[in-house]
């Protein structure tokens, strides 16, 4: 069995400690772990469950319900493309084909060198500037295969 | 005497940022420094004219002159021509006084009056432009009187359900529980909608004001904004707005010295569309899976942590200050039929001039799409319009004379929802869009009820077969039955309304499903 990648136990413990008394603590804890670590390590879930006096099943149920909470660490660069209707109306599907081919990745996959993760997203609220995407947290609008390649080239240069 | 620095506005709205607004702002600052010109750079919200973004405005004596869409490379020529003299010029990007841009001049902006005009993070700017006047009046009124104003306005929920806000508020007001909550639904997940985002990024204090009034009206001292995680810019702007409001005594234990408490907290979601459904949102706020609750009890009676809770959309709450300031009767005077007031419609998809259009209810889709939207961006014929997000109907070009109000759209077999209008040209394949509707429902179903959880997956498979076999009477019969089951048997709007885009596509675009084309309109 593949062992889970290493993760920052102390950071998770500190997050749990700082938020465990807030109302609806579990979501807030998972949210902050995701934001800080970039994923929610499954081995952390029993510890969170113990701290909140919840069952492991309950915590696993919440962590696996939400699309944002990644059970595995992402690649160094995270690329998200909007696949919803407004972006489809301006060629999001053709753009997605281009990006998949360019990165050699399916949606939801991370490259074996851990350089890239490609994720779908269903609406970024940038529907007046479709097609939209996000590269490492930066929102992009009116994407074309060419402008995507430019953005990618800037990443690789850096 | 040092000259007064020229005020230059470059939006900080995330749509503008996605088109390079930060680069333009940096180029303007650098060019001003290079020339030794004193300027004051203000990062405003967006006016919602997205085909012109990044749109730069320059304050002159009595007007603000607009230029756009501006690229960083345009900045030196703008300085040469414009920024120093502040006079309208023949620069190719000159749009004239911003208030006279036709697409803006023809709107009736109430909720979005300040968005784009002011610095969203400057509380003094907010007050100088009429902010907190609704709150000032609210502090003089009883809770019952405030509920009465909202009821008289006939304000209906802008999130999609169009439920009368006054009814919700009255129900919560009547509960004897000493602990009540106000929850703002900022989980704007419908594709083609961005009004909530624009408002939170462009005029966040208006939402603070609306929620505070809601708290005063029903006797709640705490509010939550449930914000989707896809909106990091809105989160930062809201956090700054809450801090400013707290620092100046507009939020906290003693709102404006009234002795009454109200404070707000932001909770960020985690990428689940279903959490835009109010009971799933409450579950999520409680730290659980976003599973839809059975109703009754309604949240107004037993909502967050079992307490009476008002759940309203961003735009609903942001409409409240104007209603309280000017009276519900004034709001009720504009509109069409039973849809009163203004509605911020969002034009998206294949349009030459996409953006936000706040108008009284009642204009036609044709006016909206052609006069405001400028027709398709591709220049090809318009073929379909989806109204109301992923659960809304697809209408054909022949139906553009429909009026935009809740009842008219509903009678035509659709829903206005949160006001998103997504336009497709003639390259769209409606069978594929129908399949996408089922796929989206399958991805986002909370799984509580079977028609939604299983029906959506079977629906996507069925539509794969329809697409592969170019129709097939048995396939389509099965699809109709499945949609009937989902409509009648689902617990909430996700499963219950996913058949709407599917069946409207089949009805209006049968040729895409391997059937004979619909008869042309008379």
XYZ file of C-alpha atoms in Angstrom:
680
model
C 0.000 0.000 0.000
C 1.229 3.454 -0.879
C 1.968 5.467 2.217
C 0.312 8.844 2.591
C 2.550 11.817 1.759
C 3.914 13.645 4.763
C 1.923 16.506 6.178
C 2.315 19.144 8.852
C 0.856 17.630 12.042
C 1.644 20.687 14.106
C -0.147 23.041 11.742
C -3.274 20.896 11.822
C -3.139 20.614 15.601
C -2.855 24.397 15.902
C -5.804 24.928 13.557
C -7.932 22.460 15.495
C -7.032 24.101 18.776
C -7.822 27.606 17.549
C -11.223 26.725 16.045
C -12.601 23.795 18.042
C -14.856 25.979 20.170
C -16.436 27.943 17.303
C -19.963 27.068 16.182
C -19.897 24.650 13.263
C -16.228 24.039 14.022
C -15.676 21.079 11.693
C -16.245 22.991 8.447
C -14.077 25.856 9.595
C -11.265 23.519 10.586
C -11.364 21.606 7.304
C -11.527 24.877 5.380
C -8.460 26.249 7.085
C -6.515 22.996 6.778
C -7.300 22.987 3.053
C -6.291 26.646 2.677
C -3.089 26.266 4.653
C -1.885 22.841 3.502
C -3.503 22.759 0.061
C -5.190 19.450 0.923
C -6.876 17.685 3.820
C -4.718 14.682 4.747
C -6.970 11.694 5.483
C -4.776 10.623 8.451
C -5.585 13.973 10.089
C -9.301 13.191 10.170
C -9.257 10.864 13.223
C -7.363 13.526 15.166
C -9.918 16.168 14.209
C -12.738 13.766 15.131
C -11.188 13.121 18.510
C -10.764 16.830 19.270
C -14.385 17.614 18.344
C -15.830 14.520 20.002
C -17.264 13.368 16.684
C -17.084 9.943 15.082
C -14.443 9.320 12.427
C -17.231 8.447 10.027
C -18.866 11.802 10.571
C -15.657 13.708 9.885
C -14.849 11.570 6.846
C -18.393 12.179 5.633
C -17.977 15.936 5.768
C -14.451 15.983 4.332
C -15.504 13.838 1.369
C -18.736 15.736 0.703
C -17.143 19.000 -0.415
C -15.301 19.297 -3.739
C -12.725 21.737 -2.327
C -11.241 19.349 0.215
C -8.514 17.436 -1.610
C -7.612 14.028 -0.145
C -4.223 14.165 -1.875
C -1.705 17.005 -2.187
C -1.989 19.051 -5.400
C 0.807 19.692 -7.876
C 2.975 22.782 -7.576
C 0.731 24.609 -10.050
C -3.024 24.287 -9.842
C -5.025 25.039 -12.971
C -8.792 25.271 -12.751
C -11.039 25.689 -15.760
C -14.689 26.661 -15.665
C -16.871 24.097 -17.375
C -20.290 25.675 -16.784
C -22.809 26.910 -19.363
C -21.760 30.540 -19.817
C -18.187 29.497 -20.515
C -19.379 26.652 -22.756
C -21.206 29.274 -24.825
C -17.818 30.753 -25.711
C -15.783 27.665 -26.361
C -14.894 26.294 -22.936
C -15.070 22.725 -24.242
C -12.559 23.365 -27.023
C -10.357 25.189 -24.513
C -10.615 22.245 -22.127
C -9.556 19.865 -24.923
C -6.561 22.083 -25.627
C -5.550 22.319 -21.974
C -5.915 18.579 -21.392
C -3.748 17.852 -24.415
C -1.219 20.533 -23.530
C -0.766 19.257 -19.971
C -1.399 15.621 -20.795
C -3.812 15.532 -17.883
C -7.409 14.602 -17.334
C -9.584 16.738 -15.066
C -8.860 15.849 -11.466
C -5.384 14.530 -12.247
C -1.924 15.595 -11.096
C 1.116 15.081 -13.311
C 3.610 12.430 -12.207
C 6.324 15.075 -11.690
C 3.812 16.926 -9.473
C 4.196 20.069 -11.584
C 0.498 20.461 -12.465
C -2.948 19.657 -11.177
C -5.926 20.235 -13.486
C -9.322 20.719 -11.890
C -12.780 21.546 -13.184
C -14.740 24.339 -11.559
C -18.403 25.124 -12.051
C -18.646 28.880 -12.269
C -16.162 31.466 -11.069
C -18.651 34.335 -11.318
C -16.641 35.694 -14.232
C -19.360 34.835 -16.735
C -19.191 38.204 -18.490
C -15.548 37.450 -19.342
C -15.869 33.831 -20.473
C -14.173 31.444 -20.798
C -12.691 31.764 -17.333
C -10.029 29.882 -15.431
C -7.710 30.179 -12.480
C -3.977 29.589 -12.450
C -2.461 29.400 -8.983
C -5.205 31.546 -7.524
C -5.136 34.162 -10.248
C -8.439 34.592 -12.078
C -8.214 34.798 -15.874
C -10.893 35.877 -18.328
C -11.567 35.623 -22.081
C -9.183 32.687 -22.237
C -8.141 31.297 -25.585
C -5.811 28.378 -26.266
C -3.143 30.981 -27.134
C -3.627 33.092 -24.003
C -3.615 29.940 -21.900
C -0.315 28.879 -23.476
C 1.123 32.344 -22.736
C 0.096 32.083 -19.090
C 1.583 28.596 -18.930
C 4.850 29.789 -20.482
C 5.111 32.505 -17.819
C 4.697 29.831 -15.129
C 7.336 27.583 -16.612
C 9.806 30.487 -16.985
C 9.325 31.374 -13.365
C 0.503 75.847 -4.387
C 0.560 72.144 -5.134
C -1.967 71.104 -7.751
C -4.842 68.868 -6.672
C -3.957 65.356 -7.791
C -6.046 63.967 -10.616
C -8.269 61.156 -9.408
C -7.994 58.065 -11.584
C -10.190 55.023 -11.056
C -9.111 51.491 -11.988
C -11.473 48.711 -10.879
C -10.464 46.087 -8.353
C -13.438 43.925 -9.342
C -12.243 40.384 -10.023
C -13.661 40.419 -13.554
C -11.577 43.494 -14.331
C -8.585 41.885 -12.608
C -9.014 38.799 -14.793
C -8.512 41.101 -17.777
C -5.396 42.789 -16.429
C -6.657 45.700 -14.286
C -3.792 45.355 -11.815
C -1.267 45.733 -14.621
C -3.078 48.829 -15.873
C -3.114 50.348 -12.379
C 0.601 49.671 -11.995
C 1.328 51.178 -15.413
C -0.640 54.322 -14.511
C 1.226 54.727 -11.220
C 4.585 54.213 -12.953
C 3.783 56.604 -15.784
C 2.631 59.280 -13.329
C 5.853 58.898 -11.360
C 7.922 59.058 -14.538
C 6.232 62.303 -15.554
C 6.217 63.742 -12.067
C 2.427 64.105 -12.122
C 0.463 63.882 -8.877
C -2.423 61.441 -9.184
C -4.711 59.714 -6.738
C -5.356 56.161 -7.821
C -8.675 54.780 -6.578
C -9.505 51.094 -6.933
C -13.271 51.115 -7.435
C -15.741 48.333 -8.133
C -16.889 47.562 -11.656
C -19.721 49.387 -13.406
C -20.580 46.018 -14.893
C -19.809 46.997 -18.499
C -17.462 44.060 -18.876
C -16.742 44.388 -22.600
C -15.091 47.701 -21.667
C -13.026 46.307 -18.787
C -10.510 47.235 -17.653
C -12.363 50.559 -17.779
C -10.417 53.505 -16.423
C -12.193 56.644 -15.232
C -10.757 60.086 -14.675
C -12.497 62.567 -12.408
C -12.897 66.006 -13.921
C -14.747 68.987 -12.511
C -18.271 67.719 -12.961
C -18.032 64.312 -14.567
C -16.023 61.168 -14.734
C -14.615 60.397 -18.119
C -14.305 56.752 -19.061
C -11.762 54.962 -21.229
C -11.774 51.346 -22.135
C -10.926 48.631 -22.589
C -7.496 49.816 -21.475
C -4.341 47.727 -21.782
C -1.111 48.612 -19.998
C 0.395 49.620 -23.353
C -2.308 52.298 -23.790
C -1.317 54.135 -20.634
C 1.340 56.546 -22.035
C -0.973 57.716 -24.813
C -3.761 58.234 -22.277
C -1.466 60.461 -20.277
C -0.554 62.435 -23.394
C -4.102 62.939 -24.446
C -6.203 62.981 -21.367
C -5.062 62.641 -17.821
C -3.290 65.971 -17.664
C -6.023 68.090 -19.218
C -9.001 66.096 -17.996
C -10.915 67.145 -21.059
C -12.828 64.807 -23.364
C -10.626 63.933 -26.262
C -10.599 61.967 -29.397
C -8.452 59.223 -27.891
C -9.585 55.966 -29.517
C -10.501 54.500 -26.145
C -12.516 57.538 -25.002
C -16.070 56.647 -24.002
C -17.138 60.087 -22.779
C -18.700 60.807 -19.396
C -19.344 57.458 -17.747
C -22.912 58.338 -16.755
C -23.731 58.946 -20.430
C -22.520 55.594 -21.737
C -25.795 54.336 -23.272
C -25.694 50.905 -21.639
C -25.414 52.578 -18.246
C -27.617 55.618 -18.871
C -30.556 53.356 -19.761
C -30.356 51.410 -16.519
C -32.237 52.206 -13.345
C -29.633 51.582 -10.713
C -30.769 51.483 -7.116
C -28.994 48.499 -5.583
C -25.945 49.031 -7.797
C -26.007 52.827 -7.651
C -22.686 53.002 -5.827
C -20.954 49.948 -7.263
C -18.213 51.227 -9.535
C -18.638 54.808 -8.384
C -16.932 54.547 -5.013
C -13.944 53.004 -3.305
C -15.527 49.900 -1.758
C -13.152 49.957 1.190
C -13.657 53.618 2.113
C -16.419 53.967 4.662
C -16.460 57.747 4.302
C -16.977 57.379 0.577
C -19.928 55.067 1.306
C -21.495 57.599 3.655
C -20.834 60.489 1.266
C -22.744 58.604 -1.427
C -25.844 57.986 0.702
C -24.711 54.946 2.654
C -26.233 54.099 6.074
C -29.267 56.329 5.514
C -31.495 53.265 5.512
C -29.895 52.130 8.756
C -30.413 55.557 10.328
C -34.124 55.359 9.572
C -34.261 51.722 10.687
C -32.938 52.691 14.101
C -35.964 54.961 14.541
C -38.481 52.258 13.631
C -39.814 49.230 15.468
C -39.135 45.746 14.175
C -42.748 45.406 13.113
C -42.583 48.706 11.212
C -39.444 47.544 9.369
C -41.087 44.264 8.429
C -44.074 46.276 7.241
C -41.859 48.368 4.906
C -40.334 45.250 3.355
C -43.792 43.708 3.021
C -45.200 46.864 1.434
C -42.291 46.890 -1.028
C -43.293 43.411 -2.228
C -39.625 42.509 -2.199
C -39.201 38.939 -3.395
C -36.129 36.831 -2.828
C -33.549 37.516 -5.510
C -31.675 34.271 -4.958
C -34.015 32.373 -7.209
C -37.093 31.276 -5.327
C -38.714 34.745 -5.420
C -40.371 34.106 -2.060
C -41.730 37.280 -0.392
C -39.064 38.553 1.998
C -41.701 40.211 4.179
C -43.316 36.842 4.921
C -40.008 35.335 6.021
C -39.188 38.342 8.170
C -42.632 38.450 9.778
C -42.421 34.757 10.650
C -39.032 35.194 12.305
C -40.129 38.369 14.102
C -43.062 36.482 15.627
C -40.884 33.752 17.150
C -40.342 34.166 20.876
C -36.862 32.579 20.883
C -34.388 35.110 22.325
C -31.675 33.900 19.918
C -32.251 34.485 16.202
C -29.954 34.709 13.204
C -29.671 36.478 9.883
C -27.952 34.418 7.204
C -26.883 35.893 3.905
C -26.779 33.419 1.056
C -23.662 34.432 -0.873
C -23.210 31.007 -2.453
C -23.853 32.350 -5.942
C -23.315 29.123 -7.851
C -25.505 29.543 -10.951
C -23.505 29.781 -14.127
C -24.145 33.122 -15.791
C -24.630 35.008 -12.537
C -22.253 37.421 -10.876
C -24.412 40.158 -9.322
C -23.675 39.028 -5.762
C -19.961 38.955 -6.471
C -19.985 42.397 -8.070
C -21.883 43.867 -5.160
C -19.709 42.284 -2.487
C -16.579 43.440 -4.294
C -17.915 46.843 -5.279
C -20.161 47.973 -2.415
C -19.763 45.556 0.507
C -20.977 48.028 3.123
C -24.399 48.032 1.474
C -24.698 44.344 2.353
C -23.547 45.108 5.904
C -26.221 47.803 6.121
C -28.952 45.519 4.753
C -28.082 42.688 7.122
C -27.973 45.012 10.094
C -31.436 46.312 9.246
C -32.638 42.702 8.933
C -31.213 41.972 12.380
C -32.928 45.026 13.870
C -36.199 44.070 12.188
C -36.464 40.542 13.538
C -34.485 40.878 16.754
C -31.350 38.991 15.699
C -27.975 40.062 17.025
C -25.785 37.853 14.883
C -25.471 37.368 11.183
C -23.502 35.043 8.935
C -22.470 35.524 5.348
C -22.073 32.120 3.720
C -19.674 32.933 0.911
C -18.626 30.516 -1.819
C -14.945 29.699 -1.912
C -14.704 30.618 -5.597
C -14.889 34.301 -4.573
C -11.571 35.091 -2.819
C -11.666 38.756 -3.845
C -15.137 39.201 -2.408
C -13.901 37.588 0.795
C -11.050 40.067 1.171
C -13.275 43.044 0.395
C -15.982 41.883 2.801
C -13.466 41.284 5.573
C -12.116 44.808 5.179
C -15.658 46.210 5.118
C -16.622 44.383 8.315
C -13.507 45.663 10.056
C -14.209 49.247 8.950
C -17.851 49.036 10.046
C -16.833 47.632 13.422
C -14.153 50.276 13.942
C -16.689 53.029 13.323
C -19.449 51.550 15.473
C -21.773 50.450 12.679
C -21.400 46.854 13.847
C -20.899 45.536 17.345
C -22.475 45.682 20.757
C -23.868 49.176 20.273
C -24.861 49.846 16.660
C -24.551 53.602 16.042
C -24.962 54.312 19.746
C -28.463 52.808 19.730
C -27.734 50.340 22.501
C -28.660 47.531 20.145
C -26.213 44.831 19.106
C -25.524 43.311 15.730
C -22.402 41.713 14.357
C -21.477 39.682 11.329
C -19.234 36.813 10.471
C -18.160 35.358 7.140
C -18.096 31.601 6.661
C -16.503 30.311 3.478
C -18.039 27.321 1.716
C -16.131 24.500 0.089
C -17.286 24.152 -3.482
C -20.695 22.507 -3.132
C -23.414 23.960 -5.376
C -26.123 22.431 -3.202
C -25.121 24.706 -0.323
C -26.896 27.512 -2.163
C -30.102 25.707 -1.145
C -31.018 27.367 2.128
C -31.348 24.308 4.352
C -28.187 22.677 2.961
C -26.452 25.993 3.672
C -27.609 25.894 7.281
C -26.270 22.342 7.648
C -22.949 23.483 6.217
C -22.855 26.471 8.578
C -23.357 23.984 11.398
C -20.244 22.156 10.219
C -21.982 19.248 8.513
C -22.409 17.782 5.058
C -24.556 20.084 2.958
C -27.596 17.806 3.011
C -30.986 19.314 2.287
C -33.410 19.334 5.233
C -37.039 18.346 5.153
C -39.393 21.295 5.512
C -41.305 22.130 7.679
C -40.057 23.532 9.901
C -38.977 26.412 7.691
C -35.734 28.203 8.683
C -37.726 31.283 9.716
C -39.042 29.120 12.573
C -36.177 26.688 13.166
C -33.070 27.434 11.127
C -29.440 27.737 12.133
C -28.741 25.622 15.241
C -32.507 25.234 15.509
C -33.073 28.953 16.015
C -35.378 31.231 13.995
C -33.314 32.363 11.018
C -33.812 34.677 8.074
C -32.006 33.352 5.026
C -31.840 35.874 2.183
C -29.705 36.318 -0.903
C -27.095 39.116 -1.167
C -29.197 41.195 -3.571
C -32.348 40.802 -1.469
C -30.529 42.123 1.598
C -28.805 44.836 -0.422
C -32.218 46.035 -1.631
C -33.397 46.630 1.916
C -31.544 49.895 2.713
C -33.177 51.726 -0.214
C -36.572 50.288 0.731
C -36.243 51.459 4.323
C -34.809 54.841 3.356
C -37.433 55.706 0.740
C -40.287 53.551 2.015
C -41.623 50.265 0.708
C -44.288 52.056 -1.320
C -41.666 53.758 -3.503
C -40.040 50.411 -4.319
C -43.437 48.882 -5.064
C -44.194 51.663 -7.545
C -41.739 50.359 -10.109
C -41.731 46.956 -11.718
C -44.119 44.831 -13.728
C -47.033 42.664 -12.637
C -46.251 40.971 -9.344
C -42.504 41.522 -9.747
C -41.757 44.816 -8.034
C -38.697 46.994 -7.913
C -35.553 46.567 -9.946
C -33.701 43.382 -10.802
C -29.992 43.170 -11.547
C -29.888 40.947 -14.615
C -26.636 39.409 -15.660
C -25.840 39.063 -19.338
C -23.371 36.319 -20.081
C -22.283 33.782 -22.636
C -22.036 34.618 -26.301
C -22.781 38.354 -26.242
C -20.960 41.355 -27.626
C -21.702 43.451 -24.529
C -22.007 41.161 -21.497
C -22.447 42.598 -18.035
C -24.787 43.715 -15.326
C -28.067 45.434 -16.168
C -30.182 46.712 -13.271
C -33.610 47.674 -14.555
C -37.207 47.546 -13.358
C -38.839 44.196 -14.159
C -40.734 44.034 -17.401
C -38.394 44.658 -20.294
C -38.304 41.979 -22.975
C -35.549 39.466 -23.560
C -35.044 41.076 -26.963
C -34.376 44.486 -25.428
C -32.060 42.886 -22.941
C -30.102 40.754 -25.397
C -30.031 43.076 -28.412
C -30.212 46.589 -26.992
C -28.071 45.977 -23.940
C -26.168 42.848 -24.937
C -25.448 43.863 -28.529
C -26.254 40.444 -29.996
C -23.848 37.528 -30.190
C -20.140 38.077 -29.789
C -19.398 35.519 -32.486
C -21.614 37.395 -34.945
C -23.462 34.159 -35.707
C -27.235 33.865 -35.272
C -28.536 33.566 -31.715
C -30.067 30.149 -31.209
C -30.789 29.630 -27.510
C -30.985 31.549 -24.266
C -30.796 29.910 -20.878
C -32.396 31.970 -18.146
C -31.965 31.415 -14.425
C -28.829 29.311 -14.201
C -28.265 25.574 -14.603
C -31.812 24.777 -13.439
C -33.425 27.246 -15.835
C -35.048 26.662 -19.212
C -33.534 27.041 -22.674
C -35.633 29.304 -24.871
C -35.357 29.630 -28.656
C -34.738 32.866 -30.577
C -38.435 32.899 -31.483
C -39.363 33.599 -27.863
C -37.325 36.746 -27.286
C -40.427 38.853 -26.828
C -40.940 37.306 -23.397
C -41.007 39.874 -20.647
C -38.549 39.483 -17.840
C -40.591 39.070 -14.698
C -41.147 36.076 -12.442
C -44.646 35.187 -13.636
C -44.136 35.615 -17.384
C -41.021 33.454 -17.428
C -42.735 30.843 -15.241
C -45.784 30.732 -17.533
C -43.444 30.143 -20.457
C -42.085 27.067 -18.674
C -38.958 28.617 -17.197
C -37.747 30.471 -14.162
C -36.015 33.786 -13.700
C -33.956 32.460 -10.802
C -31.103 34.730 -9.804
C -31.356 36.673 -13.061
C -28.645 35.088 -15.168
C -29.130 35.203 -18.944
C -26.745 33.038 -20.968
C -26.787 33.366 -24.741
C -25.706 30.687 -27.230
C -25.178 31.034 -30.975
C -26.125 28.477 -33.605
C -23.161 26.219 -32.851
C -24.814 25.001 -29.641
C -26.073 21.415 -29.447
C -29.009 21.374 -27.052
C -28.886 17.611 -26.570
C -25.392 18.076 -25.183
C -26.542 20.955 -22.988
C -29.358 18.720 -21.692
C -26.802 16.031 -20.945
C -24.655 18.591 -19.150
C -27.640 19.593 -16.974
C -27.997 15.972 -15.818
C -24.242 15.587 -15.346
C -24.105 18.758 -13.232
C -26.994 17.519 -11.084
C -25.214 14.193 -10.606
C -22.005 15.990 -9.572
C -23.737 18.298 -7.143
C -26.574 16.192 -5.734
C -26.401 15.946 -1.952
C -27.650 12.381 -2.248
C -30.481 12.588 0.235
C -33.312 11.784 -2.150
C -33.273 9.049 -4.774
C -34.830 10.866 -7.760
C -32.003 13.396 -7.704
C -29.122 11.132 -6.676
C -29.873 8.229 -9.028
C -32.104 9.988 -11.539
C -29.430 12.443 -12.595
C -26.890 9.705 -13.311
C -29.436 7.653 -15.242
C -30.454 10.842 -17.053
C -26.900 11.542 -18.197
C -26.546 7.932 -19.414
C -29.862 8.145 -21.202
C -28.868 11.360 -22.933
C -25.578 9.764 -23.979
C -27.691 7.140 -25.702
C -29.925 9.782 -27.271
C -26.884 11.581 -28.634
C -25.269 8.362 -29.890
C -28.411 7.017 -31.501
C -29.700 10.399 -32.679
C -32.879 10.056 -30.658
C -34.953 6.914 -30.488
C -38.595 7.075 -29.411
C -38.046 4.668 -26.512
C -35.103 6.670 -25.181
C -37.045 9.901 -25.264
C -40.099 8.348 -23.670
C -37.911 7.068 -20.861
C -36.312 10.501 -20.527
C -39.728 12.121 -20.136
C -40.710 9.619 -17.467
C -37.455 10.097 -15.625
C -37.890 13.865 -15.685
C -41.448 13.509 -14.366
C -40.119 11.434 -11.477
C -37.372 13.910 -10.673
C -39.758 16.876 -10.850
C -42.384 15.279 -8.647
C -40.226 13.302 -6.280
C -37.136 15.376 -5.465
C -36.710 17.012 -2.109
C -35.369 20.363 -3.334
C -34.924 22.485 -6.421
C -31.751 20.760 -7.638
C -33.375 17.450 -8.511
C -36.770 19.057 -8.956
C -35.666 21.581 -11.547
C -32.873 19.812 -13.432
C -35.608 18.497 -15.766
C -36.373 22.116 -16.722
C -33.315 22.701 -18.934
C -33.606 19.117 -20.223
C -37.273 19.199 -21.165
C -37.199 22.780 -22.473
C -34.293 21.823 -24.731
C -36.256 18.817 -25.998
C -39.400 20.890 -26.498
C -37.878 23.858 -28.285
C -34.988 22.150 -30.068
C -36.294 18.667 -30.951
C -34.052 18.528 -34.036
C -31.037 18.249 -31.732
C -32.587 15.086 -30.266
C -33.123 13.382 -33.610
C -36.774 14.473 -33.945
C -38.464 16.621 -36.549
C -37.891 20.339 -36.031
C -40.513 22.280 -34.112
C -43.027 24.149 -36.214
C -41.852 27.701 -36.904
C -43.650 30.329 -34.842
C -46.685 31.906 -36.478
